[in-house]
Short mmCIF file of C-alpha atoms in Angstrom, two decimals:
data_model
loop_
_atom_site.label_atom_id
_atom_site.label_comp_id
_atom_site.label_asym_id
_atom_site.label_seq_id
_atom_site.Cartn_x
_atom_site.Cartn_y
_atom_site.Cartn_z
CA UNK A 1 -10.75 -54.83 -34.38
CA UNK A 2 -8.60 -57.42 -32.52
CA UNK A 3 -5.39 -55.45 -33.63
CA UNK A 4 -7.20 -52.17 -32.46
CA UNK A 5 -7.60 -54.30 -28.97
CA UNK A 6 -4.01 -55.34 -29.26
CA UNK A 7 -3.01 -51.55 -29.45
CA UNK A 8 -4.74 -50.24 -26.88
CA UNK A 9 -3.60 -53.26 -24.33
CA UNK A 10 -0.01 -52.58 -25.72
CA UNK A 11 -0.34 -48.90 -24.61
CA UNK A 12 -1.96 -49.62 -21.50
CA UNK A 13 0.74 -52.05 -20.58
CA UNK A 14 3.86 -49.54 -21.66
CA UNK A 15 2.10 -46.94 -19.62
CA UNK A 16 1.25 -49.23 -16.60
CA UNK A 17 5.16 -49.90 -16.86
CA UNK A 18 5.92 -46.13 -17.16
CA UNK A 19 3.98 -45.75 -13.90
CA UNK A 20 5.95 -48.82 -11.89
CA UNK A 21 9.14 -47.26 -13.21
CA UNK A 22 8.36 -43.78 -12.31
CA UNK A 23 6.99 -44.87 -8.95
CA UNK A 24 9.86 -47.36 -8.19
CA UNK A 25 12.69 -44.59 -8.96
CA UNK A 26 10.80 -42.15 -6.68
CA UNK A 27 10.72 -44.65 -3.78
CA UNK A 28 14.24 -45.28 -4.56
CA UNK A 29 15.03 -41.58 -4.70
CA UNK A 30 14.94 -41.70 -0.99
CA UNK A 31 15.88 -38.89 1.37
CA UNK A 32 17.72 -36.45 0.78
CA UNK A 33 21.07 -35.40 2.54
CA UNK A 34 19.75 -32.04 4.25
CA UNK A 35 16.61 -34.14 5.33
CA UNK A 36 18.79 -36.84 6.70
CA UNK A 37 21.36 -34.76 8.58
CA UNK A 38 17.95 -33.26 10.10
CA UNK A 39 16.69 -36.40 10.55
CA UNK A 40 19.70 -37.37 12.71
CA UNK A 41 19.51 -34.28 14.66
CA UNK A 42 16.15 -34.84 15.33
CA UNK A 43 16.51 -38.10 17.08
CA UNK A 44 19.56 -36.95 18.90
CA UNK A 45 19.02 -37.96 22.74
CA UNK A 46 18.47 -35.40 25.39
CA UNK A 47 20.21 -36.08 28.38
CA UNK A 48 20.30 -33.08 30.61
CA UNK A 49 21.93 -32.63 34.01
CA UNK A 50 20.18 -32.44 37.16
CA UNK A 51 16.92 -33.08 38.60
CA UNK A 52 13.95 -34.19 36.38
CA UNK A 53 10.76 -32.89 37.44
CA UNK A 54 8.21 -34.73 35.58
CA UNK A 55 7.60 -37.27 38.14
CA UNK A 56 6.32 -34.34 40.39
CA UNK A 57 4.69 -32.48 37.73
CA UNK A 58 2.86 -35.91 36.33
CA UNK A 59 1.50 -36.65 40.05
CA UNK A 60 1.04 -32.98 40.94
CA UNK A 61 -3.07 -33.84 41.69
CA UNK A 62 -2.28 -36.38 43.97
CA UNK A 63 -0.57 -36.99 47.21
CA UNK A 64 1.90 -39.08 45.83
CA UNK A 65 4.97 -38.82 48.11
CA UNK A 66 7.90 -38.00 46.62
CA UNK A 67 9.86 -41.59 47.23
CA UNK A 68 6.85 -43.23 45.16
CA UNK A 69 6.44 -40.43 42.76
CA UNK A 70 9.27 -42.35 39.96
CA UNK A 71 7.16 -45.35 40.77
CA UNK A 72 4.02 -44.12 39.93
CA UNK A 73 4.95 -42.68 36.87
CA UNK A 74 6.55 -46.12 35.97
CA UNK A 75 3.59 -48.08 36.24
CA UNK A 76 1.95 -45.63 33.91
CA UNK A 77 4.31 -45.90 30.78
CA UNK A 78 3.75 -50.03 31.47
CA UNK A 79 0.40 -48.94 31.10
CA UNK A 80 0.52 -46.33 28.12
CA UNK A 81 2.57 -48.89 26.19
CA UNK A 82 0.49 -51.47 26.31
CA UNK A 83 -2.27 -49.19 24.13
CA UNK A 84 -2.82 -50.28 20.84
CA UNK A 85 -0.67 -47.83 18.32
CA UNK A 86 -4.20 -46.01 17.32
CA UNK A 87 -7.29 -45.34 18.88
CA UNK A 88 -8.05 -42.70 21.66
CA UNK A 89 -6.88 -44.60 25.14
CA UNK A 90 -6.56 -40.99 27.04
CA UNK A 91 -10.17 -40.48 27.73
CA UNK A 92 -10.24 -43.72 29.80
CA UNK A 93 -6.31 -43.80 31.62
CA UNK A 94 -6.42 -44.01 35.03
CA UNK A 95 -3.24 -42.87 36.53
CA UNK A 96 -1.54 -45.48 39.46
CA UNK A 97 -1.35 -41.79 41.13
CA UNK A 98 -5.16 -41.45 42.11
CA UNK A 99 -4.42 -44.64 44.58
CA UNK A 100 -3.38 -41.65 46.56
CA UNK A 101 -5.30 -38.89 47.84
CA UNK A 102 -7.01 -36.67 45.98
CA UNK A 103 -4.93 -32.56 46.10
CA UNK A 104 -7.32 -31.34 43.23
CA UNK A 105 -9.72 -28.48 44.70
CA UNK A 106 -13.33 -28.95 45.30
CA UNK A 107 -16.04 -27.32 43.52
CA UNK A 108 -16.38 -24.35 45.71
CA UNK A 109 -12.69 -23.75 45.67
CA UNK A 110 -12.14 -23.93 42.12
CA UNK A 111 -13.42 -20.00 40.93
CA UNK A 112 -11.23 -18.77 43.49
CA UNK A 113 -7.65 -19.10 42.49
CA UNK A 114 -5.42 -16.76 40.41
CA UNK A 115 -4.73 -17.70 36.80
CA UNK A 116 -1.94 -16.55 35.10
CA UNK A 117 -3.99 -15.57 32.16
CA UNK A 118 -5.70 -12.95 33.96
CA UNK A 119 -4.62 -9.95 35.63
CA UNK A 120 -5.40 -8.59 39.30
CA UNK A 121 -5.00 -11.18 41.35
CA UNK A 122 -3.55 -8.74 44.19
CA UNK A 123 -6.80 -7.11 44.19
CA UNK A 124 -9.16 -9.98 44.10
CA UNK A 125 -7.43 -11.50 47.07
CA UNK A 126 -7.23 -8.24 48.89
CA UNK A 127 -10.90 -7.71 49.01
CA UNK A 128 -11.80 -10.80 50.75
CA UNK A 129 -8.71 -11.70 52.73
CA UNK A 130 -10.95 -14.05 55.53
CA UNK A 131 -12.05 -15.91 52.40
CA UNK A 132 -8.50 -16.72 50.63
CA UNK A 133 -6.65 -17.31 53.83
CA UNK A 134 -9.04 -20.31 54.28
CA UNK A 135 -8.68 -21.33 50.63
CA UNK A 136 -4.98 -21.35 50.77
CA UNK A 137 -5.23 -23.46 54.11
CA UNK A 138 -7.74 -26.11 52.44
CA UNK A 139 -5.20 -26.34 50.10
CA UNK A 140 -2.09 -26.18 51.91
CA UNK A 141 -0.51 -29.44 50.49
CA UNK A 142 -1.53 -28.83 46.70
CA UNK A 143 0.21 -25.20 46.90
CA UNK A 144 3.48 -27.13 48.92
CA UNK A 145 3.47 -29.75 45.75
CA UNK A 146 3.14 -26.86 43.61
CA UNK A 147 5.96 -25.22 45.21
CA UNK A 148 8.46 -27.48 45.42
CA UNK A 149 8.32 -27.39 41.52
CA UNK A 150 10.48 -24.56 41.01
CA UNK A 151 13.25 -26.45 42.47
CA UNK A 152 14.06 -29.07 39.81
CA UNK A 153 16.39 -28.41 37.09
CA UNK A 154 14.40 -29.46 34.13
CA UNK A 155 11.36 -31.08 32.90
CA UNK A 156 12.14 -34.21 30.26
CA UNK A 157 8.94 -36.48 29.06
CA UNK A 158 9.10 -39.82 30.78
CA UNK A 159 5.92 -41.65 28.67
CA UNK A 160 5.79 -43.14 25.99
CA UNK A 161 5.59 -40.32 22.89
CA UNK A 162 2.28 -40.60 21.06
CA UNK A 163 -0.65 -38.33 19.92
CA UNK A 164 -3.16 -39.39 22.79
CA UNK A 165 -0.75 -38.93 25.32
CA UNK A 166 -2.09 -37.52 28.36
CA UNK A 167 -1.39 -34.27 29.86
CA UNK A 168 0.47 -33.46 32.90
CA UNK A 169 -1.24 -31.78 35.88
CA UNK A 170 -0.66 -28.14 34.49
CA UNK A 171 -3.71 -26.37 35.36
CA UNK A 172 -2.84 -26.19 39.55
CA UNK A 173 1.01 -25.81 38.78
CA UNK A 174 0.25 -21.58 39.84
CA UNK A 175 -1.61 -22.39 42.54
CA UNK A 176 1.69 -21.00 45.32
CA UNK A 177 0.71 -17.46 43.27
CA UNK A 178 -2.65 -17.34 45.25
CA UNK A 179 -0.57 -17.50 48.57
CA UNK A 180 1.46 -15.42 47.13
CA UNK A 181 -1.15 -12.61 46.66
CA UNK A 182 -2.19 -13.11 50.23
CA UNK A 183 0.84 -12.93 52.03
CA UNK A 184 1.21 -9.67 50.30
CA UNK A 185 -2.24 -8.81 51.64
CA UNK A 186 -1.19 -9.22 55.45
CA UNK A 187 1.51 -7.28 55.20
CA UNK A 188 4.43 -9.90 54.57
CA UNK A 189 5.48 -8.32 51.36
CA UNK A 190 9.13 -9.16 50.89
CA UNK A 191 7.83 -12.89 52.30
CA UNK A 192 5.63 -12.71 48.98
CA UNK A 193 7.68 -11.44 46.29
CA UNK A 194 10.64 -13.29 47.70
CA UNK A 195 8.06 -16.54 46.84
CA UNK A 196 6.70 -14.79 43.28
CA UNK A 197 10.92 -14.24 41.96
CA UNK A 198 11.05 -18.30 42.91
CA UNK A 199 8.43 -19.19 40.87
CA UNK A 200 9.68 -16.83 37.95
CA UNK A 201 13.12 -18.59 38.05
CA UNK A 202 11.71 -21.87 38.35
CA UNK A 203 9.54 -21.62 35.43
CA UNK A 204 11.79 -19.84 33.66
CA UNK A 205 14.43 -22.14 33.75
CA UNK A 206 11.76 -25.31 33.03
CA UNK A 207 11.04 -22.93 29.66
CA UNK A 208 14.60 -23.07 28.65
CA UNK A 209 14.82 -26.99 29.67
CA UNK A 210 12.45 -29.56 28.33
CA UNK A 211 11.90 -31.32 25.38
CA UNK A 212 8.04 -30.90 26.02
CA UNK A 213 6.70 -28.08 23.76
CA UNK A 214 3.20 -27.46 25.76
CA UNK A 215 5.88 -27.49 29.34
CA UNK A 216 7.76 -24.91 27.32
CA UNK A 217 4.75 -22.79 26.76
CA UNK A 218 3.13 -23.42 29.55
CA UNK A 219 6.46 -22.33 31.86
CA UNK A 220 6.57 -19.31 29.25
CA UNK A 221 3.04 -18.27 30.47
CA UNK A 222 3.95 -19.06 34.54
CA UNK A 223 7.27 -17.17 34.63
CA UNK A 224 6.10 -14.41 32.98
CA UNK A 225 2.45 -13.49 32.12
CA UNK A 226 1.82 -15.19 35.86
CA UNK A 227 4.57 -14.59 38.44
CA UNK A 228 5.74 -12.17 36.80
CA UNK A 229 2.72 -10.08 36.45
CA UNK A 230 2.18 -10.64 39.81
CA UNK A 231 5.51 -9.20 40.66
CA UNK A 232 5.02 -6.21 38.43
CA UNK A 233 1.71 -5.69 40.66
CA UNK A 234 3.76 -5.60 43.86
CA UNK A 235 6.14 -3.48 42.97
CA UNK A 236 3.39 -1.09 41.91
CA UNK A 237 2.28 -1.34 45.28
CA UNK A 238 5.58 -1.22 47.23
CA UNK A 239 7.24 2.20 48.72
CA UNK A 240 9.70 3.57 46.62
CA UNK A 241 12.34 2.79 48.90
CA UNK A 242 11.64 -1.13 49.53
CA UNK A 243 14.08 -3.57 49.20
CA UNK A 244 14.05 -5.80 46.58
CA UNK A 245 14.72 -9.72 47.74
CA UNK A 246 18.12 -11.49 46.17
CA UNK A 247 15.88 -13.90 44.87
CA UNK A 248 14.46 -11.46 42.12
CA UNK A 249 17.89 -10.60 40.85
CA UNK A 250 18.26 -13.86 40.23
CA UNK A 251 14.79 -14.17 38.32
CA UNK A 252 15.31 -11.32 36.35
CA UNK A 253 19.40 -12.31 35.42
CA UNK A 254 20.21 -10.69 31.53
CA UNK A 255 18.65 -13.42 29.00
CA UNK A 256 20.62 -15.48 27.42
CA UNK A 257 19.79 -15.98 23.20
CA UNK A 258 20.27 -19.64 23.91
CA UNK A 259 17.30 -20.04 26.53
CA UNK A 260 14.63 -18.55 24.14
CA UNK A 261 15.52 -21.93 21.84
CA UNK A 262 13.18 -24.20 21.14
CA UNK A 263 15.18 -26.82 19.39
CA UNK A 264 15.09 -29.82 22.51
CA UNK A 265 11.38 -28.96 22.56
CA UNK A 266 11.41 -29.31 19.08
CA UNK A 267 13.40 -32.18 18.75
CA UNK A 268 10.17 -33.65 21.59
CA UNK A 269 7.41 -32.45 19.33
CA UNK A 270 9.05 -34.11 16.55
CA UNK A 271 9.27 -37.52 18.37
CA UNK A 272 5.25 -37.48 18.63
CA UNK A 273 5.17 -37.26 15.03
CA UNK A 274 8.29 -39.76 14.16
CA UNK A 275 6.09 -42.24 15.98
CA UNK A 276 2.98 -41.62 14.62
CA UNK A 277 4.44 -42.16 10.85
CA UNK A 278 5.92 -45.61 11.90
CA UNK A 279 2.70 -47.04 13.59
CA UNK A 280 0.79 -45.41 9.91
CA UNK A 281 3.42 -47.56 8.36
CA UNK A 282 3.74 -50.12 10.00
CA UNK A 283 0.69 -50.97 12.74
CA UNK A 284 -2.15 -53.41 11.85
CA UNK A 285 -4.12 -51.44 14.03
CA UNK A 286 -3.72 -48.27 11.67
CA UNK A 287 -6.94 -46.59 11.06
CA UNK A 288 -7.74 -47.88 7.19
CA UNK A 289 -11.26 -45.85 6.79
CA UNK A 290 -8.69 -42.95 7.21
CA UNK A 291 -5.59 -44.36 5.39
CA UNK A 292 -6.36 -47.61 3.40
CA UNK A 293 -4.06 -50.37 3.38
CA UNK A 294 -2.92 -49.75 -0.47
CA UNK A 295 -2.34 -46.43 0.56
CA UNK A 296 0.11 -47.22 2.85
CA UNK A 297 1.69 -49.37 1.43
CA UNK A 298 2.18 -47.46 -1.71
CA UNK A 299 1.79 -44.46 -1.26
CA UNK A 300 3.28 -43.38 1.80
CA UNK A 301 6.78 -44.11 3.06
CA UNK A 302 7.02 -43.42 7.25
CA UNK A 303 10.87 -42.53 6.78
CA UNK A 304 10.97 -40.30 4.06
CA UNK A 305 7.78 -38.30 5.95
CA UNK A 306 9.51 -38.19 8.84
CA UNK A 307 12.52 -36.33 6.87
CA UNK A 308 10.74 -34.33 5.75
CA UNK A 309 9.22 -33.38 9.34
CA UNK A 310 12.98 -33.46 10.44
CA UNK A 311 13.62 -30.75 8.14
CA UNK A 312 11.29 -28.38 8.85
CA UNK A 313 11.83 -28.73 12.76
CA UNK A 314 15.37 -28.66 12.66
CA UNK A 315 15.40 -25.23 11.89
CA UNK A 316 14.63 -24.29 15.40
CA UNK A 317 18.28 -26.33 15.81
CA UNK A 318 19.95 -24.25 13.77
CA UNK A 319 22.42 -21.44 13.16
CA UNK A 320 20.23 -19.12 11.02
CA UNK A 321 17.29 -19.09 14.21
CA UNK A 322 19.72 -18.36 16.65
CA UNK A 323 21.55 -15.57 14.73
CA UNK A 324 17.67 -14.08 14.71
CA UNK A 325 17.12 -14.83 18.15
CA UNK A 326 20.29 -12.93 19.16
CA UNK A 327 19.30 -10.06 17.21
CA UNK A 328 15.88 -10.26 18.34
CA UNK A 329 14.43 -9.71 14.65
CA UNK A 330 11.01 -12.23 13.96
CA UNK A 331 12.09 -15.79 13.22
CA UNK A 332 10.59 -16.91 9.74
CA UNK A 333 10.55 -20.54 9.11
CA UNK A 334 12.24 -21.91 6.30
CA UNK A 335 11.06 -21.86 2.43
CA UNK A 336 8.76 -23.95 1.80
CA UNK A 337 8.83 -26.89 -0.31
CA UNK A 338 7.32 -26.49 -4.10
CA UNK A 339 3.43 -27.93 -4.08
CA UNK A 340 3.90 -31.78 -3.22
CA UNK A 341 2.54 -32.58 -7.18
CA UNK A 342 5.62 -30.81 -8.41
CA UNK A 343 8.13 -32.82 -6.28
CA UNK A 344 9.47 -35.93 -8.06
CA UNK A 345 9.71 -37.54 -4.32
CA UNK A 346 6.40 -37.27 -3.68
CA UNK A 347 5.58 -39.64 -6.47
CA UNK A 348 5.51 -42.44 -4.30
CA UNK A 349 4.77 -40.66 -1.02
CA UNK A 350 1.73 -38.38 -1.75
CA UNK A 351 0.19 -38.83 1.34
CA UNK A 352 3.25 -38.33 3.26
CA UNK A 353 3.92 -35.17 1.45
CA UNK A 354 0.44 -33.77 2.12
CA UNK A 355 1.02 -34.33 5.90
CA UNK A 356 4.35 -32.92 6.00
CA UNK A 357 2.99 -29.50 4.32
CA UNK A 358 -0.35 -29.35 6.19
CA UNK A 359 2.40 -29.48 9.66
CA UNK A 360 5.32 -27.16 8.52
CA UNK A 361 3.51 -23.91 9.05
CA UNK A 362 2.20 -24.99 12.25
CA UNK A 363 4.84 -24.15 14.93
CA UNK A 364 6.29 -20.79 13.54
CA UNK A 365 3.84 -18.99 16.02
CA UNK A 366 5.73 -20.91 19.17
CA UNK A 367 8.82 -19.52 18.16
CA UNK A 368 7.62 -15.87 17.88
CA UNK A 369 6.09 -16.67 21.46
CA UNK A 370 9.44 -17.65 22.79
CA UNK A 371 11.00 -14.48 21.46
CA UNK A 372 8.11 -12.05 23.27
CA UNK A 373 9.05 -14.28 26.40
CA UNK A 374 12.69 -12.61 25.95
CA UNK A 375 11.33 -9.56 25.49
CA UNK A 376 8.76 -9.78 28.72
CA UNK A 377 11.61 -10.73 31.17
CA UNK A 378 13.42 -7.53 29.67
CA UNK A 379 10.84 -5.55 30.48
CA UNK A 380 10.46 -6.88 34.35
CA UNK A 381 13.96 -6.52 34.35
CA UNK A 382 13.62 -2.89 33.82
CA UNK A 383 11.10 -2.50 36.45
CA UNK A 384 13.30 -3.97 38.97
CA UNK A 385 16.20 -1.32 37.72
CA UNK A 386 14.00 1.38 37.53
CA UNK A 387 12.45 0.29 41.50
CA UNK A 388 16.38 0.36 42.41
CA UNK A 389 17.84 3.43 40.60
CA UNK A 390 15.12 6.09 41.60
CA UNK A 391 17.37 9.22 39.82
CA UNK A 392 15.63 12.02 41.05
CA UNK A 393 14.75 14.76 38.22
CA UNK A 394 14.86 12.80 35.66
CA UNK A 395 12.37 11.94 33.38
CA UNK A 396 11.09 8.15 33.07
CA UNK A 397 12.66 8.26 29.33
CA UNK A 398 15.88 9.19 30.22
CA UNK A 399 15.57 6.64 33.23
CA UNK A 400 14.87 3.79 30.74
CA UNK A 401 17.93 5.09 27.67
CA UNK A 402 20.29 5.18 31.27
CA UNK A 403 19.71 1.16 31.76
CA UNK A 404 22.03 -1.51 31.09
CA UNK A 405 22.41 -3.02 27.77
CA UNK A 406 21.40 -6.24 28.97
CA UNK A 407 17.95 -5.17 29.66
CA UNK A 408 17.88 -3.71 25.80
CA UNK A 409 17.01 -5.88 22.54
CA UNK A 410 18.68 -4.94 19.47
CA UNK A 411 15.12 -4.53 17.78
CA UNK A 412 12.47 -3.21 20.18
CA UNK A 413 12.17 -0.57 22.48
CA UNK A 414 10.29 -0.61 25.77
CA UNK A 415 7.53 2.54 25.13
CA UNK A 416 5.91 4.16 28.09
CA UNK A 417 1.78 4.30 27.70
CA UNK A 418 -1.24 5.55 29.75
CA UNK A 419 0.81 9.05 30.75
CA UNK A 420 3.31 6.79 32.41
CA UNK A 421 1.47 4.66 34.17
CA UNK A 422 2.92 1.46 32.36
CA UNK A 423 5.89 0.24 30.50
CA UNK A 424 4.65 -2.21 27.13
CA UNK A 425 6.53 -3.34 23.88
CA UNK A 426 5.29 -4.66 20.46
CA UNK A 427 5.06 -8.99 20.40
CA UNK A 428 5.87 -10.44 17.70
CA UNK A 429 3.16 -13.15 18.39
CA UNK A 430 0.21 -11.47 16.99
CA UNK A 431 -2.40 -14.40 18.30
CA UNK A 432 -1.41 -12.88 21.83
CA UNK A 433 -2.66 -9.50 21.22
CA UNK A 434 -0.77 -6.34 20.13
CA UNK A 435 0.91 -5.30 23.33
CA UNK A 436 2.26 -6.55 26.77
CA UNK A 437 2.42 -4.07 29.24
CA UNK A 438 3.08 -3.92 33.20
CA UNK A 439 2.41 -0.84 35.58
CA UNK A 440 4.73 1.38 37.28
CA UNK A 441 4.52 3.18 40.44
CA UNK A 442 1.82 5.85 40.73
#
């Protein structure tokens, strides 16, 4: 009996000893070299030229004048990181901006205002003109704020990186559009899509600069689904022989592969999680009903999760995306890892394996939606050619294999629907719907 005992504590203490040495050689396995030249890249610094403008964006709801705007937004990091590193602080931040007063529209206002998410704005401001030139006077201020957005160079995250961060002022950010709409609807119509080419270019170059993923889509969405929808509507409406403003040639300028990357975006996105594995790791405050302290300690290692975030990021960094970006073909993320209980490094890092698979998948579709961004300034390219190059006699499909190469892709062809009444192409972003597709002149 006792030797029986003796066995079995023998065995247990051999395998116990097994499991220590397994466990300690995975947690010195570390990371590996792709994951930490991704990991570098990844927490590269951004440091682009020009005028930031998150200050204006962050205080957008608020009459914050522009010499206090930096000031504002200082006060709020002090306050944002002085949260604990967990717990949900948003719901109850109160912004040093609403000292100032108050831009946001009332109650009756709100309904009223275009959206870039949905189409025929022209015509809903049309139809009541008495009603929107008073809405766009209430509001005079907000839409000037709004403006004067278009004219930074970039848009770089000033807080403090973490999951509850708050959200800039997006939602008014289109409110000029509304003006917009009704200066077309008096009459000043090269006043109007003078304003709408503005407000593509200055979104459009905010897509292409910020390390902010949601600015990235969210300027995708203005530029294009929003001003320039709304320019595709006006030139509908114009005379065949209208001019076109200078501004709109600038707007509409050839795309450039490297303005549909995503990678300093990216490399922002992947800061918010970067910081969220440390404070897991390292934060008393870390939630333990969710991740218990053992856990943590053993089971989870902050830097080797992060590499592993770092390597399926980077790939919006690299060479093989923008060879696909250039040729316009659907970006497909990398190969995924083998199941986490079949990697020796996930021995001692289960937990941070799990999270890094649940997240890899999650970001392909923003990709694919900067792609049909490409693609959508193409196509409003091509109405602006096609407004400018009449050709009489010729058929719309000959008009559109006569345009410049720039306005082409190498993949996808702009198709003519609705007995040419509208130009659309394929996205690759199937969330979004099938097709995006703009009228032409009746």
């Amino acid at each position: 009996m006792k030797r029986g005992l003796r066995w079995v504590l023998s065995s247990f203490g051999v395998l116990l000893l097994a499991a220590v040495a397994v466990w300690g050689a995975s947690r010195l396995w570390g990371v590996r070299a792709d994951e930490r030249a991704a990991l570098a890249q990844m927490r590269a610094g951004w440091t682009p030229p020009g005028r930031n403008g998150f200050d204006a964006l962050w205080t957008l709801d608020y009459d914050v004048p522009a010499a206090r705007q930096r000031a504002v937004v200082d006060a709020d990091i002090r306050t944002i990181g002085a949260w604990p590193a967990f717990g949900l602080r948003s719901a109850d931040f109160r912004s040093a901006a609403t000292a100032y007063p108050d831009l946001k529209p009332g109650a009756a206002d709100r309904g009223m205002w275009c959206a870039a998410s949905k189409p025929g704005c022209l015509a809903m401001v049309a139809a009541d003109i008495p009603a929107y030139a008073g809405l766009v006077a209430r509001n005079a201020r907000l839409i000037a704020r709004a403006d004067a957005l278009a004219g930074f160079d970039h848009i770089k995250l000033r807080l403090p990186a973490r999951a509850d961060m708050p959200f800039p002022a997006f939602a008014n950010a289109y409110a000029p559009a509304t003006r917009d709409a009704l200066l077309f609807a008096q009459g000043r119509r090269q006043e109007a899509l003078g304003n709408v080419c503005r407000g593509i270019a200055g979104w459009r170059r905010h897509a292409a600069h910020t390390d902010m993923l949601i600015a990235g889509m969210v300027a995708d969405a203005l530029a294009a689904d929003g001003y320039g929808g709304l320019f595709a509507d006006m030139l509908a409406a114009m005379p065949a022989d209208a001019p076109i403003p200078g501004e709109c040639r600038v707007a509409l300028a050839e795309v450039r592969p490297a303005e549909l990357s995503l990678c300093e975006a990216m490399k922002g996105e992947f800061a918010f999680a970067d910081n969220g594995m440390r404070n897991l790791a390292d934060s008393p405050q870390a939630p333990s009903n969710e991740v218990s302290p053992f856990a943590r300690r053993f089971l989870f290692d902050a830097e080797a999760t992060s590499a592993m975030y770092a390597r399926n990021m980077a790939a919006a960094c690299g060479s093989r995306f923008a060879g696909m970006i250039a040729r316009d073909v659907p970006l497909e993320p990398p190969a995924a890892e083998r199941h986490w209980r079949r990697r020796f490094a996930c021995v001692a890092n289960p937990v941070g394996c799990i999270l890094a698979d649940i997240a890899a998948p999650a970001y392909a579709s923003y990709s694919l939606r900067r792609q049909d961004f490409g693609m959508k300034l193409r196509l409003l390219g091509t109405l602006q050619w096609l407004h400018e190059n009449p050709q009489p006699g010729a058929s719309l499909a000959d008009r559109l294999s006569r345009r410049p190469a720039s306005l082409t892709s190498p993949a996808r062809a702009l198709e003519i629907g609705e007995g040419g009444r509208r130009l659309y192409f394929r996205r690759y972003e199937a969330s979004k719907g099938g097709d995006w597709s703009q009228p032409l002149r009746p």
